[in-house]
Amino acid sequence: MGRDEVLKTFEGVVSDPLGSIKEYKEKEKKPVVGYFCTYTPEEMIHAAGAIPFRIIGENKAVERADGHLQSYSCSLIRTGLDLALLGKLDFVDGTVFPHTCDSIQRLSDIWKVNAKIDYHADVVLPVKLNTESAKKYLIEELGAFRKSLDEHFSTTVSDKKLRESIKVYNEMRDNLSRLYRIKNEAPKSITARDVNNCVKAAMYMPVEEHNRLMAELLADLDKGAKDEDAPRVIFSGNLCVFPEILDFVEKAGAYVVGDDMCTGYRYFVTNVDEKKGDDLGPIEAIADRIIKRPICAAKHNPDFDRGEFLKSLAREVKAEGVVFLFLKFCDPHSFDYPRLMKSLDEVKIPHILIETEMDNPALGQLRTRIEAFVEMIRDNR
């Protein structure tokens, strides 16, 4: 399969994640376990013999969820619950809620009563990550999650199975990291939308199939594509649910050369240390990755400054501007925004804030704002 066929496959999966995962479930004869946040330890679900599947909702008006949630809940929460209430997740065999933000934690309670999905797990991860007590607690919580998977799916998530799952997920992360390096070094070799599809597809399909397709794609990318001297931009925020926004940047004459998004870089950055898994145990190694990966706005680590990280990322990929992309009513990212904005101002990196809702994108206005932003970067050169 060549580059275009692989990209077309990923595009098909991302454009219809529910239909795709149902087909994979039927083909592989495995249960599907949904989750809402990239802090979910997918390796553990995989080792239990299930297919992890990220629930992101749909870009449609909410029909039933507003009867259970406040209207100021973010649209990730509202559209995700809507899928369950409309019966569109009836094929899902379980759902996992890691503690990310208050909205997801409260959604878990509402979900448990109303979604009527058989298996339900709360994995209450620590918010503050830099203490020994947090690490000890996290290891115990992951151990309880393993026991829960064992009991419900009548299996044994052994250390051997976990180590095997860690290997295939590390391979996925390595592939996506390599793709990001290629996009940074030769931005014309692949579009930002296609890169985003590659990342999201990993959340919607069996990891082994994703690894196979990524190997074929990486072997067939034209790394020698001649790039124009165009402005380089990165994204920062939570989810990119409208790939049209990525298109607007590149059609305005700029390149998207990186991001700090949970539908992007934060999903795959930092491998599980396989040697540590051999020495200390795979649960300890998975906990170590959760603690060491670059945090999102919902976590706290005094040893990790998100502003410094964003500046460092911008320097690394030679970005000349930052697009902050948030879902409306996301409290953690909104609280972090002034601090991140100040960090970029200190080094004179221009930035723009875009807030979207999944049922009301106002794409025409967004295109105009992005075109003006790219033009401003170009004029400042």
PDB file of C-alpha atoms in Angstrom, residues 134-286:
ATOM      1  CA  ALA A 134       1.651  10.700  44.268  1.00  0.00           C
ATOM      2  CA  LYS A 135       3.768   8.042  42.547  1.00  0.00           C
ATOM      3  CA  LYS A 136       2.929   5.437  45.167  1.00  0.00           C
ATOM      4  CA  TYR A 137      -0.770   6.283  44.926  1.00  0.00           C
ATOM      5  CA  LEU A 138      -0.675   6.174  41.101  1.00  0.00           C
ATOM      6  CA  ILE A 139       0.901   2.698  41.097  1.00  0.00           C
ATOM      7  CA  GLU A 140      -1.792   1.468  43.495  1.00  0.00           C
ATOM      8  CA  GLU A 141      -4.549   3.023  41.350  1.00  0.00           C
ATOM      9  CA  LEU A 142      -3.186   1.376  38.182  1.00  0.00           C
ATOM     10  CA  GLY A 143      -2.993  -1.903  40.080  1.00  0.00           C
ATOM     11  CA  ALA A 144      -6.664  -1.564  41.018  1.00  0.00           C
ATOM     12  CA  PHE A 145      -7.469  -0.845  37.360  1.00  0.00           C
ATOM     13  CA  ARG A 146      -5.658  -4.036  36.334  1.00  0.00           C
ATOM     14  CA  LYS A 147      -7.675  -6.037  38.847  1.00  0.00           C
ATOM     15  CA  SER A 148     -10.879  -4.447  37.578  1.00  0.00           C
ATOM     16  CA  LEU A 149     -10.052  -5.413  33.969  1.00  0.00           C
ATOM     17  CA  ASP A 150      -9.192  -8.953  35.077  1.00  0.00           C
ATOM     18  CA  GLU A 151     -12.497  -9.415  36.853  1.00  0.00           C
ATOM     19  CA  HIS A 152     -14.762  -7.927  34.211  1.00  0.00           C
ATOM     20  CA  PHE A 153     -13.186  -9.425  31.095  1.00  0.00           C
ATOM     21  CA  SER A 154     -12.385 -12.761  32.771  1.00  0.00           C
ATOM     22  CA  THR A 155      -8.735 -12.501  31.873  1.00  0.00           C
ATOM     23  CA  THR A 156      -5.370 -12.006  33.495  1.00  0.00           C
ATOM     24  CA  VAL A 157      -3.473  -8.840  32.636  1.00  0.00           C
ATOM     25  CA  SER A 158      -0.149 -10.453  33.419  1.00  0.00           C
ATOM     26  CA  ASP A 159       3.186  -8.644  33.503  1.00  0.00           C
ATOM     27  CA  LYS A 160       4.148 -10.560  30.337  1.00  0.00           C
ATOM     28  CA  LYS A 161       1.068  -9.314  28.468  1.00  0.00           C
ATOM     29  CA  LEU A 162       1.655  -5.782  29.711  1.00  0.00           C
ATOM     30  CA  ARG A 163       5.262  -5.809  28.498  1.00  0.00           C
ATOM     31  CA  GLU A 164       4.094  -6.988  25.061  1.00  0.00           C
ATOM     32  CA  SER A 165       1.451  -4.240  24.933  1.00  0.00           C
ATOM     33  CA  ILE A 166       3.982  -1.629  26.009  1.00  0.00           C
ATOM     34  CA  LYS A 167       6.187  -2.630  23.054  1.00  0.00           C
ATOM     35  CA  VAL A 168       3.446  -2.178  20.446  1.00  0.00           C
ATOM     36  CA  TYR A 169       2.353   1.149  21.935  1.00  0.00           C
ATOM     37  CA  ASN A 170       5.936   2.371  22.064  1.00  0.00           C
ATOM     38  CA  GLU A 171       6.211   1.448  18.380  1.00  0.00           C
ATOM     39  CA  MET A 172       3.130   3.567  17.666  1.00  0.00           C
ATOM     40  CA  ARG A 173       4.653   6.492  19.570  1.00  0.00           C
ATOM     41  CA  ASP A 174       7.979   6.086  17.753  1.00  0.00           C
ATOM     42  CA  ASN A 175       6.196   6.128  14.378  1.00  0.00           C
ATOM     43  CA  LEU A 176       4.271   9.304  15.181  1.00  0.00           C
ATOM     44  CA  SER A 177       7.386  10.967  16.591  1.00  0.00           C
ATOM     45  CA  ARG A 178       9.224  10.178  13.369  1.00  0.00           C
ATOM     46  CA  LEU A 179       6.317  11.592  11.335  1.00  0.00           C
ATOM     47  CA  TYR A 180       6.466  14.838  13.344  1.00  0.00           C
ATOM     48  CA  ARG A 181      10.214  15.103  12.731  1.00  0.00           C
ATOM     49  CA  ILE A 182       9.649  14.694   8.982  1.00  0.00           C
ATOM     50  CA  LYS A 183       6.882  17.319   9.020  1.00  0.00           C
ATOM     51  CA  ASN A 184       9.199  19.690  10.853  1.00  0.00           C
ATOM     52  CA  GLU A 185      12.191  19.104   8.588  1.00  0.00           C
ATOM     53  CA  ALA A 186      10.246  18.918   5.302  1.00  0.00           C
ATOM     54  CA  PRO A 187       6.862  20.564   5.956  1.00  0.00           C
ATOM     55  CA  LYS A 188       5.709  20.274   2.360  1.00  0.00           C
ATOM     56  CA  SER A 189       6.075  16.478   2.420  1.00  0.00           C
ATOM     57  CA  ILE A 190       2.686  15.978   4.107  1.00  0.00           C
ATOM     58  CA  THR A 191      -0.200  18.255   5.027  1.00  0.00           C
ATOM     59  CA  ALA A 192      -1.041  19.188   8.609  1.00  0.00           C
ATOM     60  CA  ARG A 193      -4.480  17.611   8.186  1.00  0.00           C
ATOM     61  CA  ASP A 194      -2.902  14.298   7.155  1.00  0.00           C
ATOM     62  CA  VAL A 195      -0.542  14.413  10.135  1.00  0.00           C
ATOM     63  CA  ASN A 196      -3.514  15.039  12.408  1.00  0.00           C
ATOM     64  CA  ASN A 197      -5.369  12.116  10.807  1.00  0.00           C
ATOM     65  CA  CYS A 198      -2.394   9.830  11.485  1.00  0.00           C
ATOM     66  CA  VAL A 199      -2.486  10.729  15.190  1.00  0.00           C
ATOM     67  CA  LYS A 200      -6.254  10.478  15.598  1.00  0.00           C
ATOM     68  CA  ALA A 201      -6.434   7.194  13.691  1.00  0.00           C
ATOM     69  CA  ALA A 202      -4.199   5.663  16.376  1.00  0.00           C
ATOM     70  CA  MET A 203      -6.994   6.394  18.855  1.00  0.00           C
ATOM     71  CA  TYR A 204      -9.679   4.787  16.687  1.00  0.00           C
ATOM     72  CA  MET A 205      -8.168   1.535  15.408  1.00  0.00           C
ATOM     73  CA  PRO A 206      -6.169  -1.479  16.613  1.00  0.00           C
ATOM     74  CA  VAL A 207      -2.631  -0.366  17.346  1.00  0.00           C
ATOM     75  CA  GLU A 208      -1.059  -3.236  15.405  1.00  0.00           C
ATOM     76  CA  GLU A 209      -2.886  -2.188  12.217  1.00  0.00           C
ATOM     77  CA  HIS A 210      -1.889   1.434  12.800  1.00  0.00           C
ATOM     78  CA  ASN A 211       1.749   0.408  13.208  1.00  0.00           C
ATOM     79  CA  ARG A 212       1.641  -1.574   9.975  1.00  0.00           C
ATOM     80  CA  LEU A 213       0.150   1.308   7.994  1.00  0.00           C
ATOM     81  CA  MET A 214       2.495   3.877   9.521  1.00  0.00           C
ATOM     82  CA  ALA A 215       5.526   1.793   8.558  1.00  0.00           C
ATOM     83  CA  GLU A 216       4.343   1.849   4.939  1.00  0.00           C
ATOM     84  CA  LEU A 217       3.612   5.579   5.054  1.00  0.00           C
ATOM     85  CA  LEU A 218       6.969   6.514   6.571  1.00  0.00           C
ATOM     86  CA  ALA A 219       8.772   4.485   3.917  1.00  0.00           C
ATOM     87  CA  ASP A 220       6.936   6.338   1.159  1.00  0.00           C
ATOM     88  CA  LEU A 221       7.039   9.988   2.257  1.00  0.00           C
ATOM     89  CA  ASP A 222       8.850  12.350  -0.073  1.00  0.00           C
ATOM     90  CA  LYS A 223      11.311  13.895   2.353  1.00  0.00           C
ATOM     91  CA  GLY A 224      12.995  15.727  -0.495  1.00  0.00           C
ATOM     92  CA  ALA A 225       9.970  17.876  -1.248  1.00  0.00           C
ATOM     93  CA  LYS A 226      11.178  21.452  -1.812  1.00  0.00           C
ATOM     94  CA  ASP A 227       9.782  23.749   0.835  1.00  0.00           C
ATOM     95  CA  GLU A 228       9.005  27.410   0.459  1.00  0.00           C
ATOM     96  CA  ASP A 229      10.327  29.979   2.893  1.00  0.00           C
ATOM     97  CA  ALA A 230       6.939  30.233   4.568  1.00  0.00           C
ATOM     98  CA  PRO A 231       5.980  31.203   8.133  1.00  0.00           C
ATOM     99  CA  ARG A 232       6.039  28.272  10.561  1.00  0.00           C
ATOM    100  CA  VAL A 233       3.297  27.895  13.149  1.00  0.00           C
ATOM    101  CA  ILE A 234       2.529  25.551  16.058  1.00  0.00           C
ATOM    102  CA  PHE A 235      -0.740  24.849  17.868  1.00  0.00           C
ATOM    103  CA  SER A 236      -1.335  24.651  21.626  1.00  0.00           C
ATOM    104  CA  GLY A 237      -4.474  23.616  23.492  1.00  0.00           C
ATOM    105  CA  ASN A 238      -6.740  20.619  23.981  1.00  0.00           C
ATOM    106  CA  LEU A 239      -8.450  19.129  20.923  1.00  0.00           C
ATOM    107  CA  CYS A 240      -8.400  19.878  17.223  1.00  0.00           C
ATOM    108  CA  VAL A 241     -11.866  18.743  16.132  1.00  0.00           C
ATOM    109  CA  PHE A 242     -11.982  20.834  12.969  1.00  0.00           C
ATOM    110  CA  PRO A 243      -9.084  19.916  10.650  1.00  0.00           C
ATOM    111  CA  GLU A 244     -10.295  22.747   8.423  1.00  0.00           C
ATOM    112  CA  ILE A 245      -8.437  25.072  10.818  1.00  0.00           C
ATOM    113  CA  LEU A 246      -5.167  23.336   9.921  1.00  0.00           C
ATOM    114  CA  ASP A 247      -6.055  23.703   6.245  1.00  0.00           C
ATOM    115  CA  PHE A 248      -6.667  27.441   6.703  1.00  0.00           C
ATOM    116  CA  VAL A 249      -3.138  27.909   8.077  1.00  0.00           C
ATOM    117  CA  GLU A 250      -1.474  26.055   5.232  1.00  0.00           C
ATOM    118  CA  LYS A 251      -3.703  27.595   2.541  1.00  0.00           C
ATOM    119  CA  ALA A 252      -2.765  31.016   3.937  1.00  0.00           C
ATOM    120  CA  GLY A 253       0.838  30.184   3.043  1.00  0.00           C
ATOM    121  CA  ALA A 254       2.222  28.938   6.385  1.00  0.00           C
ATOM    122  CA  TYR A 255       3.282  25.521   7.641  1.00  0.00           C
ATOM    123  CA  VAL A 256       2.043  23.780  10.796  1.00  0.00           C
ATOM    124  CA  VAL A 257       5.266  22.278  12.144  1.00  0.00           C
ATOM    125  CA  GLY A 258       4.257  21.027  15.584  1.00  0.00           C
ATOM    126  CA  ASP A 259       1.790  21.236  18.425  1.00  0.00           C
ATOM    127  CA  ASP A 260       1.134  20.831  22.117  1.00  0.00           C
ATOM    128  CA  MET A 261      -2.331  19.263  21.791  1.00  0.00           C
ATOM    129  CA  CYS A 262      -3.926  16.154  23.252  1.00  0.00           C
ATOM    130  CA  THR A 263      -5.016  15.158  19.743  1.00  0.00           C
ATOM    131  CA  GLY A 264      -1.400  15.607  18.708  1.00  0.00           C
ATOM    132  CA  TYR A 265       1.998  15.630  20.348  1.00  0.00           C
ATOM    133  CA  ARG A 266       0.867  15.077  23.951  1.00  0.00           C
ATOM    134  CA  TYR A 267      -0.839  11.818  22.942  1.00  0.00           C
ATOM    135  CA  PHE A 268       2.317  10.048  21.862  1.00  0.00           C
ATOM    136  CA  VAL A 269       5.242  11.881  23.418  1.00  0.00           C
ATOM    137  CA  THR A 270       7.338   9.922  25.932  1.00  0.00           C
ATOM    138  CA  ASN A 271       7.620   6.158  25.691  1.00  0.00           C
ATOM    139  CA  VAL A 272       7.129   3.728  28.531  1.00  0.00           C
ATOM    140  CA  ASP A 273      10.624   2.762  29.665  1.00  0.00           C
ATOM    141  CA  GLU A 274      10.773  -0.938  28.730  1.00  0.00           C
ATOM    142  CA  LYS A 275      13.937  -1.530  30.756  1.00  0.00           C
ATOM    143  CA  LYS A 276      12.280  -0.065  33.819  1.00  0.00           C
ATOM    144  CA  GLY A 277       9.339  -2.359  33.101  1.00  0.00           C
ATOM    145  CA  ASP A 278      11.701  -5.331  33.145  1.00  0.00           C
ATOM    146  CA  ASP A 279      13.477  -4.177  36.295  1.00  0.00           C
ATOM    147  CA  LEU A 280      10.651  -2.809  38.433  1.00  0.00           C
ATOM    148  CA  GLY A 281       7.479  -4.040  36.750  1.00  0.00           C
ATOM    149  CA  PRO A 282       5.315  -2.802  33.865  1.00  0.00           C
ATOM    150  CA  ILE A 283       2.785  -1.034  36.105  1.00  0.00           C
ATOM    151  CA  GLU A 284       5.593   1.013  37.642  1.00  0.00           C
ATOM    152  CA  ALA A 285       6.916   1.822  34.157  1.00  0.00           C
ATOM    153  CA  ILE A 286       3.479   2.987  32.947  1.00  0.00           C
TER     154      ILE A 286
END
